[in-house]
Tab-separated table of C-alpha atoms in Angstrom:
chain	number	residue	atom	x	y	z
A	1	MET	CA	0.000	0.000	0.000
A	2	GLN	CA	1.379	3.423	-0.932
A	3	ALA	CA	1.497	6.233	1.579
A	4	ASN	CA	-1.051	8.982	1.148
A	5	ASP	CA	1.007	12.096	0.281
A	6	ASP	CA	-1.976	14.339	1.078
A	7	HIS	CA	-1.865	13.241	4.763
A	8	PRO	CA	1.755	12.679	5.800
A	9	ALA	CA	2.365	10.867	9.074
A	10	PRO	CA	3.016	13.211	11.991
A	11	GLN	CA	6.675	13.613	12.868
A	12	THR	CA	7.503	12.251	16.301
A	13	ALA	CA	9.207	14.616	18.713
A	14	PRO	CA	12.803	13.680	19.686
A	15	LEU	CA	12.843	11.276	22.639
A	16	ASN	CA	15.468	13.288	24.542
A	17	SER	CA	13.316	16.391	24.263
A	18	LEU	CA	10.275	14.493	25.499
A	19	ARG	CA	12.219	13.139	28.487
A	20	ALA	CA	13.531	16.628	29.335
A	21	PHE	CA	9.981	17.968	29.138
A	22	GLU	CA	8.551	15.134	31.273
A	23	VAL	CA	11.086	15.588	34.071
A	24	SER	CA	10.920	19.403	33.932
A	25	GLY	CA	7.133	19.288	34.096
A	26	ARG	CA	7.271	16.954	37.069
A	27	ARG	CA	9.945	18.919	38.931
A	28	LEU	CA	8.900	22.399	37.643
A	29	SER	CA	12.532	23.363	37.525
A	30	PHE	CA	15.194	23.052	34.830
A	31	ARG	CA	17.822	22.823	37.568
A	32	ALA	CA	16.081	19.949	39.372
A	33	ALA	CA	15.443	18.209	36.051
A	34	ALA	CA	19.128	18.539	35.156
A	35	ASP	CA	20.115	16.951	38.480
A	36	GLU	CA	17.760	14.016	37.885
A	37	LEU	CA	18.913	13.493	34.302
A	38	GLY	CA	22.597	14.009	35.024
A	39	VAL	CA	23.065	16.778	32.457
A	40	THR	CA	23.491	20.557	32.595
A	41	GLN	CA	20.659	22.958	33.207
A	42	GLY	CA	21.362	24.562	29.843
A	43	ALA	CA	21.041	21.198	28.079
A	44	VAL	CA	17.597	20.617	29.610
A	45	ALA	CA	16.412	24.097	28.676
A	46	GLN	CA	17.691	23.598	25.139
A	47	GLN	CA	15.865	20.266	24.772
A	48	VAL	CA	12.614	21.762	26.056
A	49	ARG	CA	12.974	24.755	23.723
A	50	ALA	CA	13.554	22.378	20.803
A	51	LEU	CA	10.344	20.518	21.700
A	52	GLU	CA	8.375	23.745	21.886
A	53	ASP	CA	9.742	24.769	18.486
A	54	HIS	CA	8.780	21.366	17.115
A	55	LEU	CA	5.229	21.694	18.486
A	56	GLY	CA	4.914	25.361	17.619
A	57	VAL	CA	3.588	26.398	21.009
A	58	PRO	CA	5.190	27.033	24.430
A	59	ARG	CA	4.544	24.435	27.132
A	60	PHE	CA	5.959	26.328	30.101
A	61	HIS	CA	5.701	29.750	31.654
A	62	ARG	CA	9.237	30.742	32.678
A	63	LEU	CA	8.978	32.287	36.131
A	64	ALA	CA	11.532	34.044	38.293
A	65	ARG	CA	11.675	30.943	40.465
A	66	GLY	CA	11.001	27.821	38.510
A	67	LEU	CA	8.446	26.903	35.899
A	68	ALA	CA	4.707	26.581	35.471
A	69	LEU	CA	2.990	24.449	32.854
A	70	THR	CA	0.618	26.166	30.455
A	71	PRO	CA	-2.854	24.599	30.185
A	72	GLN	CA	-1.819	22.932	26.937
A	73	GLY	CA	1.473	21.937	28.519
A	74	SER	CA	-0.262	20.367	31.524
A	75	ALA	CA	-2.514	18.203	29.334
A	76	TYR	CA	0.425	17.224	27.143
A	77	HIS	CA	2.520	16.356	30.210
A	78	VAL	CA	-0.106	13.848	31.391
A	79	ASP	CA	0.080	12.010	28.064
A	80	VAL	CA	3.880	12.099	27.896
A	81	SER	CA	4.229	10.831	31.476
A	82	ARG	CA	1.823	7.989	30.768
A	83	ALA	CA	3.827	7.052	27.683
A	84	PHE	CA	7.089	6.904	29.657
A	85	ASP	CA	5.387	4.810	32.348
A	86	THR	CA	4.240	2.363	29.673
A	87	LEU	CA	7.753	2.166	28.253
A	88	GLY	CA	9.188	1.499	31.705
A	89	GLU	CA	6.685	-1.259	32.438
A	90	ALA	CA	7.331	-2.904	29.072
A	91	THR	CA	11.075	-2.792	29.634
A	92	GLY	CA	10.666	-4.225	33.130
A	93	ARG	CA	8.624	-7.138	31.824
A	94	LEU	CA	11.185	-7.797	29.108
A	95	ALA	CA	14.017	-7.769	31.664
A	96	LEU	CA	12.358	-10.494	33.751
A	97	LYS	CA	13.248	-14.054	32.908
A	98	PRO	CA	9.929	-15.496	31.724
A	99	GLY	CA	10.885	-18.978	32.934
A	100	ARG	CA	11.998	-17.971	36.443
A	101	VAL	CA	9.687	-18.694	39.362
A	102	THR	CA	10.452	-17.698	42.946
A	103	ILE	CA	9.001	-19.911	45.656
A	104	SER	CA	9.239	-19.238	49.382
A	105	ALA	CA	8.979	-22.161	51.802
A	106	THR	CA	9.718	-22.800	55.454
A	107	PRO	CA	13.179	-24.321	55.962
A	108	THR	CA	11.704	-27.710	56.856
A	109	VAL	CA	9.367	-27.794	53.855
A	110	ALA	CA	12.242	-26.685	51.633
A	111	THR	CA	14.712	-29.312	52.871
A	112	ARG	CA	12.332	-32.233	53.501
A	113	ILE	CA	9.658	-31.818	50.834
A	114	LEU	CA	10.719	-29.496	48.025
A	115	ILE	CA	14.467	-29.942	47.496
A	116	PRO	CA	14.354	-33.778	47.313
A	117	ARG	CA	11.869	-33.389	44.441
A	118	LEU	CA	13.700	-30.721	42.424
A	119	THR	CA	15.000	-33.254	39.919
A	120	GLU	CA	11.458	-34.458	39.375
A	121	LEU	CA	10.300	-30.857	38.914
A	122	ARG	CA	13.087	-30.107	36.413
A	123	ASP	CA	12.184	-33.235	34.442
A	124	ALA	CA	8.504	-32.252	34.404
A	125	LEU	CA	9.140	-28.551	33.676
A	126	PRO	CA	12.467	-28.344	31.830
A	127	GLY	CA	12.037	-24.694	30.823
A	128	VAL	CA	11.533	-23.438	34.383
A	129	GLU	CA	14.274	-21.933	36.543
A	130	LEU	CA	13.170	-22.276	40.172
A	131	ARG	CA	14.500	-19.853	42.788
A	132	THR	CA	13.902	-21.103	46.337
A	133	ILE	CA	13.838	-18.896	49.441
A	134	ALA	CA	13.721	-20.434	52.940
A	135	ASP	CA	11.592	-18.325	55.274
A	136	GLU	CA	9.470	-19.265	58.281
A	137	ASP	CA	6.940	-16.521	57.507
A	138	LEU	CA	4.644	-16.167	54.529
A	139	PRO	CA	5.787	-13.300	52.305
A	140	ASP	CA	4.110	-9.989	51.623
A	141	PHE	CA	3.223	-10.535	47.976
A	142	ASP	CA	2.822	-6.775	47.440
A	143	ARG	CA	6.384	-6.123	48.594
A	144	ASP	CA	8.427	-9.301	48.226
A	145	GLU	CA	9.422	-10.680	44.840
A	146	VAL	CA	7.807	-14.072	45.438
A	147	ASP	CA	5.452	-15.913	43.093
A	148	ILE	CA	4.415	-18.848	45.308
A	149	ALA	CA	4.807	-19.572	49.017
A	150	ILE	CA	4.405	-22.624	51.244
A	151	GLY	CA	4.020	-22.071	54.965
A	152	LEU	CA	1.881	-22.410	58.052
A	153	ALA	CA	-1.520	-20.769	57.694
A	154	SER	CA	-4.861	-20.963	59.455
A	155	PRO	CA	-8.236	-20.409	57.782
A	156	PRO	CA	-9.826	-18.080	57.046
A	157	ILE	CA	-7.073	-17.084	54.624
A	158	SER	CA	-7.164	-13.630	53.071
A	159	PRO	CA	-9.459	-13.475	50.018
A	160	ALA	CA	-6.577	-11.706	48.252
A	161	LEU	CA	-4.734	-15.053	48.240
A	162	GLU	CA	-5.406	-18.310	46.456
A	163	ALA	CA	-4.603	-21.133	48.883
A	164	ARG	CA	-4.572	-24.928	49.000
A	165	LEU	CA	-3.785	-27.177	51.951
A	166	LEU	CA	-0.659	-29.219	51.173
A	167	ILE	CA	0.418	-30.845	54.430
A	168	ALA	CA	-1.794	-31.654	57.386
A	169	GLN	CA	0.246	-31.939	60.567
A	170	GLU	CA	-0.005	-35.536	61.731
A	171	ILE	CA	2.583	-35.613	64.518
A	172	ILE	CA	4.455	-38.798	65.430
A	173	ALA	CA	7.481	-39.637	67.586
A	174	VAL	CA	10.552	-40.953	65.731
A	175	ALA	CA	14.148	-41.849	66.517
A	176	SER	CA	17.126	-43.554	64.994
A	177	PRO	CA	16.924	-47.353	65.299
A	178	ARG	CA	20.365	-47.168	66.941
A	179	LEU	CA	18.937	-45.119	69.801
A	180	VAL	CA	16.189	-47.629	70.608
A	181	GLU	CA	18.182	-50.760	69.848
A	182	GLY	CA	17.267	-53.482	72.367
A	183	LEU	CA	14.013	-51.748	73.358
A	184	SER	CA	10.625	-53.241	72.594
A	185	LEU	CA	8.591	-50.999	70.310
A	186	PRO	CA	6.223	-49.283	70.590
A	187	LEU	CA	7.434	-47.472	73.690
A	188	ASP	CA	5.175	-46.098	76.393
A	189	ASP	CA	5.422	-42.607	77.899
A	190	THR	CA	7.792	-43.687	80.672
A	191	HIS	CA	10.305	-45.272	78.323
A	192	VAL	CA	10.186	-42.306	75.932
A	193	ARG	CA	10.764	-39.788	78.706
A	194	ALA	CA	13.837	-41.738	79.764
A	195	LEU	CA	15.397	-40.962	76.360
A	196	PRO	CA	16.810	-37.587	75.211
A	197	LEU	CA	13.941	-35.508	73.859
A	198	LEU	CA	14.745	-33.156	70.982
A	199	HIS	CA	12.854	-29.850	70.908
A	200	HIS	CA	12.325	-27.462	67.988
A	201	CYS	CA	10.429	-24.274	67.179
A	202	GLN	CA	7.124	-26.168	67.034
A	203	ASP	CA	7.565	-27.956	70.319
A	204	HIS	CA	4.758	-30.532	70.366
A	205	TRP	CA	6.164	-32.613	73.224
A	206	PRO	CA	3.917	-31.233	76.015
A	207	ARG	CA	0.744	-31.903	73.982
A	208	PHE	CA	2.069	-35.182	72.638
A	209	LEU	CA	2.755	-36.525	76.152
A	210	ASP	CA	-0.203	-34.632	77.666
A	211	THR	CA	1.890	-33.096	80.403
A	212	ARG	CA	2.768	-29.763	81.942
A	213	ASP	CA	6.009	-31.114	83.347
A	214	SER	CA	9.297	-29.601	82.275
A	215	LEU	CA	10.750	-31.749	79.522
A	216	PRO	CA	14.520	-31.271	79.248
A	217	GLY	CA	16.515	-31.892	76.107
A	218	PRO	CA	18.436	-30.127	73.329
A	219	GLN	CA	16.706	-27.149	71.728
A	220	PHE	CA	16.785	-26.316	67.992
A	221	ASN	CA	15.366	-23.218	66.356
A	222	LEU	CA	14.436	-25.126	63.179
A	223	THR	CA	12.457	-28.367	62.903
A	224	THR	CA	14.789	-29.658	60.208
A	225	LEU	CA	17.784	-29.357	62.572
A	226	ALA	CA	16.024	-31.421	65.224
A	227	LEU	CA	15.224	-34.036	62.592
A	228	ASP	CA	18.889	-34.171	61.562
A	229	ALA	CA	19.825	-34.682	65.207
A	230	ALA	CA	17.313	-37.534	65.487
A	231	ILE	CA	18.716	-39.208	62.373
A	232	ALA	CA	22.165	-38.932	63.955
A	233	GLY	CA	20.871	-40.875	66.983
A	234	GLN	CA	20.889	-37.958	69.423
A	235	GLY	CA	17.325	-38.294	70.677
A	236	VAL	CA	13.613	-38.688	69.981
A	237	VAL	CA	11.730	-35.998	68.083
A	238	VAL	CA	8.060	-35.374	67.384
A	239	ALA	CA	7.288	-33.928	63.961
A	240	ALA	CA	4.842	-34.146	61.076
A	241	ARG	CA	4.855	-37.562	59.433
A	242	ALA	CA	5.300	-35.885	56.041
A	243	PHE	CA	8.691	-34.547	57.092
A	244	VAL	CA	10.091	-37.958	57.999
A	245	ALA	CA	8.397	-40.127	55.367
A	246	ALA	CA	11.625	-40.723	53.425
A	247	GLU	CA	13.600	-41.672	56.541
A	248	LEU	CA	10.853	-43.998	57.752
A	249	ALA	CA	10.809	-45.652	54.339
A	250	ASP	CA	14.561	-46.251	54.183
A	251	GLY	CA	14.955	-47.196	57.857
A	252	ARG	CA	16.998	-44.225	59.060
A	253	LEU	CA	14.168	-43.449	61.489
A	254	VAL	CA	11.545	-45.585	63.167
A	255	GLN	CA	8.246	-44.620	64.767
A	256	VAL	CA	8.704	-45.318	68.462
A	257	MET	CA	5.134	-44.766	69.739
A	258	GLU	CA	1.737	-45.642	68.334
A	259	ARG	CA	0.348	-42.267	69.357
A	260	VAL	CA	-0.574	-39.780	66.605
A	261	LEU	CA	-1.361	-36.123	67.321
A	262	ARG	CA	-3.168	-34.030	64.728
A	263	VAL	CA	-2.463	-30.325	65.120
A	264	GLU	CA	-3.252	-27.064	63.410
A	265	PRO	CA	-2.213	-25.063	61.504
A	266	GLY	CA	-1.262	-27.023	58.427
A	267	TYR	CA	1.091	-26.076	55.636
A	268	TRP	CA	-0.622	-24.247	52.776
A	269	ILE	CA	0.542	-23.242	49.326
A	270	VAL	CA	-0.518	-19.682	48.536
A	271	ARG	CA	-0.193	-17.079	45.822
A	272	ARG	CA	-1.740	-13.703	45.178
A	273	ARG	CA	-5.050	-13.691	43.319
A	274	GLY	CA	-5.161	-11.629	40.167
A	275	SER	CA	-1.386	-11.671	39.664
A	276	ALA	CA	-0.179	-11.397	36.095
A	277	PRO	CA	-0.570	-14.799	34.436
A	278	GLY	CA	2.644	-16.603	33.613
A	279	ALA	CA	3.007	-20.012	32.076
A	280	ALA	CA	6.011	-20.921	34.243
A	281	SER	CA	4.438	-19.765	37.521
A	282	ASP	CA	1.147	-21.488	36.741
A	283	ALA	CA	2.988	-24.694	35.838
A	284	VAL	CA	4.961	-24.711	39.112
A	285	TRP	CA	1.786	-24.014	41.080
A	286	ALA	CA	-0.016	-26.926	39.407
A	287	TRP	CA	2.964	-29.234	39.931
A	288	CYS	CA	3.231	-28.372	43.624
A	289	VAL	CA	-0.493	-28.836	44.211
A	290	GLU	CA	-0.369	-32.252	42.551
A	291	ARG	CA	3.015	-33.608	43.711
A	292	LEU	CA	3.462	-32.049	47.163
A	293	ASN	CA	-0.066	-32.545	48.432
A	294	ILE	CA	0.299	-34.724	51.495
A	295	GLY	CA	-2.731	-33.337	53.275
């Protein structure tokens, strides 16, 4: 199709002039605009003057102290600012790796549930680069750069979040078979209390043994550390069955009591509702809901 010579396309103003105008209109000062842009005050004034010449109408009133936008200049500034915002957003989206997904999980979920399955995830989603953050607390999705989180949560969960229960806390007592060698399993309360009891941040021992007595034993600030100590034969620990399933299966730990304690809250997978759709993030969410659901 040939161009219509009777209606030539409008000539776009130089980008540098538009940027100088946008910053000057926002700061209402050539000096402040020059500081923001890292150029001289004279260069900013020259760019703005070139834009005004291009448009054929002044956009500023030059005052003794600063600038004031003309009515036409004010309306034009709104459009120019919006255009630069759109450019910035588009550039930001382009700079993000489309296949990168950031997932936040408690240290125990990360080490006991997620990390052992990363090979499986990579095989299922070969184009996804997973970034894992260990954090006991659920993130602030408006502030933190996190796509998906797994952590303790109690209903009702904020309607701003999409949430699914992954792991119900079914608490059992476990120990290394070396620690209880020669003992007849399952143990009763008396025999268990005669062994070293390992405590962690979710200390379920008082409820598990239904006691208000002081229960001595090593203290750990993370559940996963107490589990490592139990595997090393240093004592008995109570924790969610999901966190010790692999060790129970391969014999590194044994369940030493028949008792099972079901506690709240459980571990939920959450993400912000209405977040920008992304194939990688949606795929990781679906995989986690299907493969990590032990609730």
